[in-house]
């Protein structure tokens, strides 16, 4: 068998996972990883804050889907993973913090008794006592989360519970978001003949309520990135942005400022706007699809408050802010309550975010202005008046892809088009199956599998 050479473009979690599975399943393959930054990991970034390792972006991943847990197991990290010490969170609603009903599935409450008084009107509550059969015929393949929830359990549950939770995942609007991509379990339940609520309650009966929902590593998400990067020591890494990809006979030419590299196959795992640019000349059709994907920009500000000035509720991991509240902040996480390893001896560490697909005020603000605006919100919500001891601002421009209804079909069509017009080229990343780390790993793993099959049959 001849040894093939491939390029993985972009060393975020999706690209690294792709390289990892390619190396694992086809060790004879020569892998070249192209990354524009000197550091791998892309949007996974941990750094020191007040002497502890605090993530500047993603701080955990879903434990109830397999891909991230499996990868950690493979890398020997599974036994080091931890889960949140505080498992409940609140919503800032009607000018006060109110407990998110539990159990819930992406904000849909499963027990009306768990809903705090006044959170929902009697009409909305009685709707939740029904089976949740949709009031409208829902399309089979996809519908917006808004359409699904409103039709099964009503507008109030959508606006006050589901939108803040789901919007917190990719800063999007649930009335425009694909249910098939963002909440497939809700779509499946809505189509169940017994009704959405009956189906979700049935599924919940078989679930272990004590099983962790999220995992992280005590050293932060960098630990996963470092372990992956180390496992790829034998791959060749090129720190240079890819500028263009072109076709030369039956090879791909990956062009950087350092010159072209000829390869037999490619996995594109760059942000969609970059993928569009590097394919524009050679594959205008796919480039246009990448270009059409909309992204939300967010900012994550880490605050350190002296515990003599503010003490977070240790039973809560934080709170979410619905768009109807008109606050600048979208969420606040109490790091020391959520994660035992982030309980600082003197400080309360809060991670506070701002920015939504329909609120990009922060783009025109300086870091100081953002901090001041968030401090006003921390004062309104938590009563914090004093100045923080430490502050860190991390901007994530165009970081969270939006998934309109039909997005999954569009991605499948892109797969098919690449199969016809770009043999040996595959794509991975947050646009494929969703923004979550497990979904990104899944996309990388699948692209590696497709590339292996292409190369070796
Ligand atoms: C603030 C924030 C909080 C989040 N929180 C969570 C969370 O708690 N849990 C969770 O599961 N998910 C979370 N996410 C989502 C998750 O972090 C991302 O969806 C995921 O990390 C994206 O990975 P990726 O590999 O697709 O893309 P990226 O991480 O963007 O990787 C793309 C890589 O391509 C490189 N690149 C760019 N241009 C070029 C070029 N021309 N040539 C070569 N390389 C290039 C980039 O430098 C980067 O390394 C969060 C995201 C944000 C922004």
Short mmCIF file of C-alpha atoms and ligand atoms in Angstrom, two decimals:
data_model
loop_
_atom_site.label_atom_id
_atom_site.label_comp_id
_atom_site.label_asym_id
_atom_site.label_seq_id
_atom_site.Cartn_x
_atom_site.Cartn_y
_atom_site.Cartn_z
CA UNK A 1 0.00 0.00 0.00
CA UNK A 2 1.41 3.44 -0.88
CA UNK A 3 1.57 5.94 1.95
CA UNK A 4 -0.76 8.84 1.43
CA UNK A 5 -0.25 12.40 2.51
CA UNK A 6 -3.15 14.51 3.81
CA UNK A 7 -3.71 18.04 5.07
CA UNK A 8 -5.81 18.97 8.08
CA UNK A 9 -6.53 22.67 7.89
CA UNK A 10 -7.28 24.33 11.22
CA UNK A 11 -6.14 22.89 14.56
CA UNK A 12 -9.21 23.70 16.64
CA UNK A 13 -10.85 20.78 18.43
CA UNK A 14 -12.50 19.54 15.20
CA UNK A 15 -9.27 19.55 13.17
CA UNK A 16 -7.25 17.99 15.99
CA UNK A 17 -9.88 15.26 16.46
CA UNK A 18 -9.80 14.60 12.74
CA UNK A 19 -6.01 14.25 12.75
CA UNK A 20 -6.17 12.06 15.86
CA UNK A 21 -8.68 9.58 14.39
CA UNK A 22 -6.91 9.51 11.05
CA UNK A 23 -3.64 8.67 12.77
CA UNK A 24 -5.37 6.08 14.95
CA UNK A 25 -7.23 4.32 12.14
CA UNK A 26 -4.76 4.77 9.28
CA UNK A 27 -1.35 5.10 10.98
CA UNK A 28 0.47 4.82 7.68
CA UNK A 29 -0.93 8.20 6.58
CA UNK A 30 1.39 11.19 6.63
CA UNK A 31 -0.53 14.05 8.25
CA UNK A 32 0.25 17.74 7.74
CA UNK A 33 -1.61 20.07 10.10
CA UNK A 34 -1.94 23.69 8.98
CA UNK A 35 -2.77 26.25 11.67
CA UNK A 36 -2.63 30.02 11.43
CA UNK A 37 -1.89 30.56 15.15
CA UNK A 38 1.14 29.42 17.12
CA UNK A 39 -1.19 27.72 19.62
CA UNK A 40 -3.51 24.81 18.79
CA UNK A 41 -7.07 24.51 20.17
CA UNK A 42 -8.80 27.42 18.41
CA UNK A 43 -11.70 28.47 20.61
CA UNK A 44 -10.57 26.24 23.47
CA UNK A 45 -8.34 28.48 25.53
CA UNK A 46 -7.40 28.27 29.21
CA UNK A 47 -5.22 30.82 30.94
CA UNK A 48 -4.27 31.88 34.45
CA UNK A 49 -6.69 34.22 36.20
CA UNK A 50 -5.94 35.27 39.78
CA UNK A 51 -3.57 32.32 40.02
CA UNK A 52 -5.99 29.61 38.83
CA UNK A 53 -6.54 28.13 35.36
CA UNK A 54 -9.82 29.56 34.06
CA UNK A 55 -11.17 28.98 30.57
CA UNK A 56 -11.63 32.05 28.40
CA UNK A 57 -14.21 30.29 26.20
CA UNK A 58 -15.76 26.84 26.52
CA UNK A 59 -15.36 25.52 30.07
CA UNK A 60 -17.02 22.09 29.85
CA UNK A 61 -18.67 19.59 27.55
CA UNK A 62 -21.82 17.49 27.57
CA UNK A 63 -21.25 14.14 29.27
CA UNK A 64 -24.41 12.49 27.95
CA UNK A 65 -23.28 12.24 24.34
CA UNK A 66 -20.33 10.00 23.53
CA UNK A 67 -17.73 11.80 21.42
CA UNK A 68 -15.80 13.96 23.91
CA UNK A 69 -15.91 11.37 26.69
CA UNK A 70 -14.67 8.69 24.26
CA UNK A 71 -11.81 10.87 23.08
CA UNK A 72 -10.80 11.65 26.69
CA UNK A 73 -10.87 7.91 27.42
CA UNK A 74 -8.60 7.24 24.43
CA UNK A 75 -6.21 9.95 25.59
CA UNK A 76 -6.09 8.57 29.15
CA UNK A 77 -7.88 11.60 30.61
CA UNK A 78 -11.27 10.11 31.50
CA UNK A 79 -10.44 9.37 35.14
CA UNK A 80 -9.29 12.98 35.62
CA UNK A 81 -12.58 14.52 34.43
CA UNK A 82 -14.77 16.28 36.98
CA UNK A 83 -18.39 17.39 36.97
CA UNK A 84 -20.09 20.47 38.46
CA UNK A 85 -20.55 20.59 42.22
CA UNK A 86 -23.59 22.87 41.86
CA UNK A 87 -26.13 21.34 39.48
CA UNK A 88 -28.87 23.94 39.54
CA UNK A 89 -29.07 27.35 37.93
CA UNK A 90 -31.46 30.30 37.87
CA UNK A 91 -33.01 32.76 35.47
CA UNK A 92 -33.13 36.53 35.89
CA UNK A 93 -36.79 37.02 35.23
CA UNK A 94 -39.33 39.65 36.38
CA UNK A 95 -36.53 41.48 38.17
CA UNK A 96 -35.42 38.56 40.35
CA UNK A 97 -33.47 35.32 40.25
CA UNK A 98 -35.77 32.34 39.92
CA UNK A 99 -34.80 28.70 39.95
CA UNK A 100 -34.83 26.89 36.57
CA UNK A 101 -37.40 24.10 37.04
CA UNK A 102 -35.81 20.71 37.44
CA UNK A 103 -35.98 18.19 35.88
CA UNK A 104 -36.19 19.86 32.50
CA UNK A 105 -35.13 19.06 28.96
CA UNK A 106 -33.50 22.13 27.43
CA UNK A 107 -35.82 24.27 29.52
CA UNK A 108 -39.04 22.27 29.06
CA UNK A 109 -40.13 21.48 32.64
CA UNK A 110 -41.10 17.88 33.31
CA UNK A 111 -42.74 18.44 36.72
CA UNK A 112 -45.04 21.41 37.25
CA UNK A 113 -44.45 21.20 41.03
CA UNK A 114 -40.84 22.27 40.45
CA UNK A 115 -41.90 25.59 38.88
CA UNK A 116 -41.53 28.54 41.25
CA UNK A 117 -44.69 30.46 41.95
CA UNK A 118 -45.27 33.28 39.50
CA UNK A 119 -42.78 32.00 36.92
CA UNK A 120 -45.59 30.90 34.60
CA UNK A 121 -49.26 31.88 34.37
CA UNK A 122 -51.97 29.33 35.28
CA UNK A 123 -52.72 28.87 31.56
CA UNK A 124 -49.11 27.97 30.80
CA UNK A 125 -49.02 25.63 33.81
CA UNK A 126 -52.15 23.80 32.72
CA UNK A 127 -50.61 23.35 29.27
CA UNK A 128 -47.68 21.65 30.99
CA UNK A 129 -50.09 19.22 32.65
CA UNK A 130 -51.16 18.00 29.20
CA UNK A 131 -49.31 15.46 27.03
CA UNK A 132 -47.83 18.17 24.85
CA UNK A 133 -49.38 17.04 21.58
CA UNK A 134 -48.55 19.75 18.99
CA UNK A 135 -51.39 22.11 18.17
CA UNK A 136 -50.13 22.34 14.56
CA UNK A 137 -48.80 19.79 12.10
CA UNK A 138 -45.04 20.03 12.42
CA UNK A 139 -42.89 19.39 9.34
CA UNK A 140 -41.21 15.95 9.51
CA UNK A 141 -37.59 16.82 8.88
CA UNK A 142 -37.08 20.11 10.70
CA UNK A 143 -38.82 23.10 12.26
CA UNK A 144 -37.65 26.00 14.38
CA UNK A 145 -37.32 25.35 18.10
CA UNK A 146 -39.79 28.19 18.56
CA UNK A 147 -42.36 26.50 16.34
CA UNK A 148 -41.93 23.13 18.07
CA UNK A 149 -42.08 24.44 21.64
CA UNK A 150 -44.87 26.93 21.05
CA UNK A 151 -46.97 24.31 19.36
CA UNK A 152 -46.44 21.65 22.07
CA UNK A 153 -46.28 23.65 25.31
CA UNK A 154 -46.99 27.29 24.46
CA UNK A 155 -45.30 30.65 23.98
CA UNK A 156 -44.59 31.37 27.65
CA UNK A 157 -42.48 28.25 28.14
CA UNK A 158 -40.65 29.15 24.94
CA UNK A 159 -39.89 32.75 25.87
CA UNK A 160 -39.27 32.38 29.60
CA UNK A 161 -37.52 29.01 29.78
CA UNK A 162 -36.44 27.43 26.51
CA UNK A 163 -35.13 30.48 24.61
CA UNK A 164 -32.77 31.55 27.44
CA UNK A 165 -31.36 28.03 27.77
CA UNK A 166 -30.98 27.26 24.08
CA UNK A 167 -29.96 30.81 23.21
CA UNK A 168 -27.23 30.40 25.84
CA UNK A 169 -25.66 27.65 23.74
CA UNK A 170 -25.02 29.60 20.53
CA UNK A 171 -26.31 33.10 21.28
CA UNK A 172 -29.08 32.57 18.74
CA UNK A 173 -32.85 33.05 18.54
CA UNK A 174 -34.87 29.93 19.18
CA UNK A 175 -37.63 31.12 16.85
CA UNK A 176 -35.17 30.89 13.95
CA UNK A 177 -33.05 27.97 15.09
CA UNK A 178 -33.15 24.48 13.63
CA UNK A 179 -34.62 22.02 16.12
CA UNK A 180 -33.03 19.12 14.20
CA UNK A 181 -29.53 20.52 14.86
CA UNK A 182 -29.88 22.19 18.25
CA UNK A 183 -32.45 20.02 20.01
CA UNK A 184 -33.09 16.78 18.10
CA UNK A 185 -34.52 15.16 21.24
CA UNK A 186 -37.29 17.80 21.35
CA UNK A 187 -38.14 17.30 17.68
CA UNK A 188 -38.29 13.54 18.09
CA UNK A 189 -40.51 13.91 21.18
CA UNK A 190 -42.79 16.40 19.41
CA UNK A 191 -43.39 13.86 16.64
CA UNK A 192 -44.15 11.07 19.10
CA UNK A 193 -47.81 9.98 18.96
CA UNK A 194 -48.11 10.31 22.78
CA UNK A 195 -47.08 13.98 22.67
CA UNK A 196 -43.86 15.79 23.54
CA UNK A 197 -44.28 15.93 27.31
CA UNK A 198 -45.33 12.28 27.64
CA UNK A 199 -42.36 11.22 25.56
CA UNK A 200 -39.84 13.36 27.46
CA UNK A 201 -41.21 12.13 30.80
CA UNK A 202 -40.95 8.51 29.62
CA UNK A 203 -37.35 9.01 28.53
CA UNK A 204 -36.55 10.71 31.85
CA UNK A 205 -37.80 7.63 33.76
CA UNK A 206 -34.99 5.57 32.23
CA UNK A 207 -32.30 8.19 32.77
CA UNK A 208 -30.05 8.21 35.83
CA UNK A 209 -30.77 11.58 37.51
CA UNK A 210 -27.42 11.47 39.31
CA UNK A 211 -25.36 10.96 36.12
CA UNK A 212 -23.21 14.02 35.38
CA UNK A 213 -24.50 16.32 32.66
CA UNK A 214 -21.19 18.13 32.07
CA UNK A 215 -17.53 17.32 32.41
CA UNK A 216 -14.40 19.36 32.42
CA UNK A 217 -10.75 18.87 33.25
CA UNK A 218 -9.47 20.60 36.42
CA UNK A 219 -6.65 22.14 34.38
CA UNK A 220 -9.18 23.52 31.89
CA UNK A 221 -9.98 22.66 28.30
CA UNK A 222 -6.34 23.25 27.34
CA UNK A 223 -5.56 19.91 28.94
CA UNK A 224 -7.59 18.13 26.26
CA UNK A 225 -5.98 20.25 23.54
CA UNK A 226 -2.48 19.58 24.90
CA UNK A 227 -3.07 15.83 25.15
CA UNK A 228 -4.39 15.74 21.58
CA UNK A 229 -1.55 17.87 20.26
CA UNK A 230 1.00 15.67 22.03
CA UNK A 231 -0.57 12.53 20.57
CA UNK A 232 0.03 14.06 17.13
CA UNK A 233 3.75 14.57 17.67
CA UNK A 234 4.57 12.60 14.54
CA UNK A 235 2.43 14.82 12.32
CA UNK A 236 4.04 17.75 10.65
CA UNK A 237 2.65 21.09 11.85
CA UNK A 238 2.80 24.15 9.69
CA UNK A 239 2.15 27.42 11.53
CA UNK A 240 0.98 29.48 8.60
CA UNK A 241 -2.49 30.47 7.41
CA UNK A 242 -3.72 28.54 4.41
CA UNK A 243 -4.43 31.05 1.65
CA UNK A 244 -5.84 28.89 -1.11
CA UNK A 245 -6.46 25.28 -2.11
CA UNK A 246 -6.25 24.28 -5.74
CA UNK A 247 -6.40 21.08 -7.76
CA UNK A 248 -3.38 19.78 -9.66
CA UNK A 249 -3.99 16.51 -11.58
CA UNK A 250 -5.35 14.18 -8.88
CA UNK A 251 -3.77 16.01 -5.92
CA UNK A 252 -4.72 19.03 -3.82
CA UNK A 253 -2.28 21.92 -3.52
CA UNK A 254 -2.48 23.63 -0.14
CA UNK A 255 -0.98 27.08 -0.47
CA UNK A 256 0.53 29.13 2.35
CA UNK A 257 3.06 31.95 2.45
CA UNK A 258 5.67 29.25 2.98
CA UNK A 259 4.83 27.67 -0.38
CA UNK A 260 2.49 24.95 -1.68
CA UNK A 261 2.16 21.40 -0.32
CA UNK A 262 0.75 18.65 -2.49
CA UNK A 263 -1.55 16.17 -0.72
CA UNK A 264 -3.93 13.31 -1.55
CA UNK A 265 -6.75 14.43 0.73
CA UNK A 266 -7.87 17.38 2.83
CA UNK A 267 -10.03 18.01 5.90
CA UNK A 268 -11.13 21.63 6.12
CA UNK A 269 -11.71 22.51 9.79
CA UNK A 270 -11.38 26.30 9.71
CA UNK A 271 -14.14 28.77 10.64
CA UNK A 272 -16.69 28.93 7.79
CA UNK A 273 -15.67 32.41 6.58
CA UNK A 274 -12.04 31.23 6.27
CA UNK A 275 -13.12 28.02 4.53
CA UNK A 276 -15.06 30.16 2.08
CA UNK A 277 -12.02 32.34 1.32
CA UNK A 278 -9.61 29.48 0.77
CA UNK A 279 -12.02 27.64 -1.55
CA UNK A 280 -13.35 30.67 -3.40
CA UNK A 281 -11.24 30.28 -6.56
CA UNK A 282 -11.33 26.51 -6.89
CA UNK A 283 -14.78 25.57 -5.57
CA UNK A 284 -17.05 28.63 -5.74
CA UNK A 285 -20.22 26.61 -5.01
CA UNK A 286 -19.08 25.15 -1.65
CA UNK A 287 -17.34 28.47 -0.86
CA UNK A 288 -20.68 30.21 -1.22
CA UNK A 289 -22.35 27.73 1.17
CA UNK A 290 -19.65 28.36 3.81
CA UNK A 291 -20.01 32.09 3.27
CA UNK A 292 -23.78 32.00 3.79
CA UNK A 293 -23.51 30.78 7.40
CA UNK A 294 -24.23 33.51 9.91
CA UNK A 295 -22.20 33.87 13.14
CA UNK A 296 -22.89 35.57 16.47
CA UNK A 297 -20.14 37.48 18.26
CA UNK A 298 -19.85 37.25 22.03
CA UNK A 299 -17.62 38.57 24.80
CA UNK A 300 -16.76 36.67 27.95
CA UNK A 301 -15.60 38.77 30.89
CA UNK A 302 -14.04 37.07 33.90
CA UNK A 303 -14.41 39.01 37.16
CA UNK A 304 -12.66 38.29 40.45
CA UNK A 305 -14.46 39.76 43.49
CA UNK A 306 -13.13 39.66 46.99
CA UNK A 307 -15.33 37.29 48.98
CA UNK A 308 -15.66 39.97 51.64
CA UNK A 309 -17.54 42.04 49.01
CA UNK A 310 -19.61 39.29 47.41
CA UNK A 311 -20.29 35.64 48.13
CA UNK A 312 -21.99 33.57 45.42
CA UNK A 313 -24.76 31.10 46.26
CA UNK A 314 -22.82 27.85 46.51
CA UNK A 315 -25.86 25.76 45.57
CA UNK A 316 -26.15 27.46 42.16
CA UNK A 317 -23.87 27.30 39.12
CA UNK A 318 -25.06 30.73 37.94
CA UNK A 319 -27.92 32.28 36.02
CA UNK A 320 -29.17 33.00 32.52
CA UNK A 321 -30.71 36.21 31.31
CA UNK A 322 -33.63 36.07 28.83
CA UNK A 323 -33.52 38.62 26.02
CA UNK A 324 -36.79 40.13 27.32
CA UNK A 325 -34.95 41.36 30.46
CA UNK A 326 -33.20 44.04 28.35
CA UNK A 327 -29.96 43.55 30.30
CA UNK A 328 -26.59 43.74 28.55
CA UNK A 329 -25.37 40.47 30.08
CA UNK A 330 -26.65 37.16 28.77
CA UNK A 331 -25.36 34.81 31.47
CA UNK A 332 -23.30 34.71 34.64
CA UNK A 333 -21.54 31.63 35.91
CA UNK A 334 -20.27 31.32 39.51
CA UNK A 335 -17.05 29.45 38.74
CA UNK A 336 -16.21 28.55 42.34
CA UNK A 337 -19.71 27.17 43.02
CA UNK A 338 -19.89 25.33 39.71
CA UNK A 339 -16.44 23.73 39.88
CA UNK A 340 -14.75 22.73 43.14
CA UNK A 341 -11.30 23.18 41.58
CA UNK A 342 -12.10 26.83 40.80
CA UNK A 343 -13.02 27.72 44.36
CA UNK A 344 -10.45 30.43 44.99
CA UNK A 345 -9.35 30.96 48.61
CA UNK A 346 -10.20 34.68 48.56
CA UNK A 347 -12.10 35.47 45.39
CA UNK A 348 -15.43 34.72 43.79
CA UNK A 349 -14.70 34.19 40.10
CA UNK A 350 -17.63 35.10 37.85
CA UNK A 351 -17.69 34.44 34.10
CA UNK A 352 -20.13 36.88 32.56
CA UNK A 353 -21.10 36.92 28.89
CA UNK A 354 -22.70 39.39 26.55
CA UNK A 355 -23.70 39.35 22.88
CA UNK A 356 -26.42 37.65 20.88
CA UNK A 357 -27.10 37.28 17.19
CA UNK A 358 -29.49 40.25 17.52
CA UNK A 359 -27.46 42.24 20.07
CA UNK A 360 -23.95 43.18 19.01
CA UNK A 361 -23.68 46.44 20.96
CA UNK A 362 -20.35 45.22 22.36
CA UNK A 363 -18.74 45.42 18.92
CA UNK A 364 -18.72 49.22 19.18
CA UNK A 365 -17.59 49.36 22.80
CA UNK A 366 -14.12 49.43 24.36
CA UNK A 367 -13.18 46.75 26.88
CA UNK A 368 -13.64 49.28 29.70
CA UNK A 369 -17.11 50.19 28.47
CA UNK A 370 -18.11 46.51 28.32
CA UNK A 371 -16.80 45.92 31.84
CA UNK A 372 -18.65 48.98 33.17
CA UNK A 373 -21.91 47.96 31.52
CA UNK A 374 -21.62 44.42 32.91
CA UNK A 375 -20.83 45.80 36.36
CA UNK A 376 -24.11 47.73 36.25
CA UNK A 377 -25.90 44.46 35.45
CA UNK A 378 -24.06 42.64 38.25
CA UNK A 379 -25.24 45.38 40.55
CA UNK A 380 -28.88 45.01 39.41
CA UNK A 381 -28.89 41.22 39.57
CA UNK A 382 -26.53 40.32 42.42
CA UNK A 383 -26.28 43.63 44.23
CA UNK A 384 -22.51 43.84 43.73
CA UNK A 385 -21.40 47.42 44.28
CA UNK A 386 -17.69 47.09 44.90
CA UNK A 387 -15.02 47.05 42.22
CA UNK A 388 -13.60 43.71 41.10
CA UNK A 389 -10.08 42.83 42.19
CA UNK A 390 -9.26 41.38 38.78
CA UNK A 391 -10.94 41.51 35.34
CA UNK A 392 -10.19 39.78 32.04
CA UNK A 393 -12.02 40.50 28.77
CA UNK A 394 -12.06 37.89 26.00
CA UNK A 395 -13.72 38.81 22.73
CA UNK A 396 -14.99 36.05 20.47
CA UNK A 397 -15.95 37.77 17.22
CA UNK A 398 -18.01 35.72 14.74
CA UNK A 399 -17.57 32.66 16.90
CA UNK A 400 -20.94 30.95 17.18
CA UNK A 401 -22.57 29.63 13.98
CA UNK A 402 -26.32 29.95 13.62
CA UNK A 403 -28.37 27.03 12.38
CA UNK A 404 -31.49 28.04 10.48
CA UNK A 405 -34.21 25.48 9.80
CA UNK A 406 -32.92 23.08 7.13
CA UNK A 407 -29.25 23.52 8.11
CA UNK A 408 -28.64 19.76 8.42
CA UNK A 409 -29.96 19.23 4.87
CA UNK A 410 -27.71 22.02 3.62
CA UNK A 411 -24.68 20.36 5.24
CA UNK A 412 -25.62 16.96 3.76
CA UNK A 413 -25.94 18.61 0.34
CA UNK A 414 -22.50 20.16 0.82
CA UNK A 415 -21.09 16.69 1.57
CA UNK A 416 -22.63 15.39 -1.64
CA UNK A 417 -21.36 18.33 -3.69
CA UNK A 418 -17.82 17.93 -2.35
CA UNK A 419 -18.08 14.21 -3.12
CA UNK A 420 -18.79 15.09 -6.79
CA UNK A 421 -16.62 18.11 -7.38
CA UNK A 422 -13.81 17.73 -4.83
CA UNK A 423 -12.72 14.10 -4.44
CA UNK A 424 -10.80 13.62 -1.19
CA UNK A 425 -11.96 16.87 0.40
CA UNK A 426 -14.10 16.75 3.56
CA UNK A 427 -15.08 19.30 6.17
CA UNK A 428 -15.44 19.36 9.96
CA UNK A 429 -16.15 21.90 12.68
CA UNK A 430 -18.91 23.61 14.60
CA UNK A 431 -21.00 24.21 11.47
CA UNK A 432 -21.44 20.47 10.87
CA UNK A 433 -23.45 19.08 13.81
CA UNK A 434 -23.52 21.98 16.27
CA UNK A 435 -21.24 24.17 18.36
CA UNK A 436 -20.71 21.86 21.34
CA UNK A 437 -17.28 20.31 21.81
CA UNK A 438 -18.64 16.74 21.43
CA UNK A 439 -20.39 17.71 18.18
CA UNK A 440 -17.13 19.23 16.86
CA UNK A 441 -15.19 16.08 17.80
CA UNK A 442 -17.86 13.98 16.10
CA UNK A 443 -17.48 16.04 12.92
CA UNK A 444 -13.70 15.57 12.99
CA UNK A 445 -14.02 11.85 13.59
CA UNK A 446 -16.49 11.45 10.73
CA UNK A 447 -14.32 13.47 8.34
CA UNK A 448 -11.33 11.26 9.25
CA UNK A 449 -13.41 8.17 8.55
CA UNK A 450 -14.56 9.55 5.18
CA UNK A 451 -11.01 10.48 4.24
CA UNK A 452 -9.66 7.05 5.24
CA UNK A 453 -12.31 5.36 3.10
CA UNK A 454 -11.46 7.64 0.19
CA UNK A 455 -7.73 6.92 0.48
CA UNK A 456 -7.73 3.22 1.27
CA UNK A 457 -11.22 2.00 0.35
C1 LIG B 1 -17.43 32.04 24.56
C2 LIG B 1 -17.68 30.62 24.12
C3 LIG B 1 -18.06 29.68 25.06
C4 LIG B 1 -18.30 28.36 24.68
N1 LIG B 1 -18.64 27.45 25.63
C5 LIG B 1 -18.78 26.16 25.29
C6 LIG B 1 -18.97 25.16 26.30
O1 LIG B 1 -18.96 25.45 27.50
N2 LIG B 1 -19.12 23.88 25.90
C7 LIG B 1 -19.06 23.51 24.59
O2 LIG B 1 -19.21 22.31 24.30
N3 LIG B 1 -18.84 24.42 23.60
C8 LIG B 1 -18.69 25.72 23.92
N4 LIG B 1 -18.42 26.66 22.96
C9 LIG B 1 -18.35 26.23 21.55
C10 LIG B 1 -17.01 25.58 21.19
O3 LIG B 1 -15.95 26.15 21.94
C11 LIG B 1 -16.70 25.77 19.70
O4 LIG B 1 -17.85 25.50 18.92
C12 LIG B 1 -15.57 24.86 19.24
O5 LIG B 1 -14.44 25.03 20.06
C13 LIG B 1 -15.25 25.15 17.78
O6 LIG B 1 -14.23 24.28 17.36
P1 LIG B 1 -13.79 24.22 15.83
O7 LIG B 1 -12.65 23.28 15.75
O8 LIG B 1 -14.96 23.97 14.97
O9 LIG B 1 -13.33 25.70 15.45
P2 LIG B 1 -12.15 26.63 15.98
O10 LIG B 1 -11.89 26.39 17.41
O11 LIG B 1 -12.50 28.00 15.54
O12 LIG B 1 -10.88 26.11 15.17
C14 LIG B 1 -10.55 26.57 13.88
C15 LIG B 1 -9.04 26.67 13.78
O13 LIG B 1 -8.70 27.12 12.45
C16 LIG B 1 -7.60 28.02 12.57
N5 LIG B 1 -7.52 28.84 11.35
C17 LIG B 1 -8.23 29.95 11.04
N6 LIG B 1 -7.86 30.40 9.82
C18 LIG B 1 -6.93 29.55 9.33
C19 LIG B 1 -6.19 29.47 8.11
N7 LIG B 1 -6.35 30.35 7.11
N8 LIG B 1 -5.31 28.45 7.96
C20 LIG B 1 -5.12 27.52 8.94
N9 LIG B 1 -5.80 27.56 10.12
C21 LIG B 1 -6.70 28.56 10.31
C22 LIG B 1 -7.94 28.80 13.82
O14 LIG B 1 -6.81 29.47 14.34
C23 LIG B 1 -8.45 27.69 14.74
O15 LIG B 1 -7.40 27.10 15.48
C24 LIG B 1 -18.17 27.98 23.31
C25 LIG B 1 -17.79 28.93 22.37
C26 LIG B 1 -17.54 30.24 22.76
C27 LIG B 1 -17.10 31.25 21.73
#
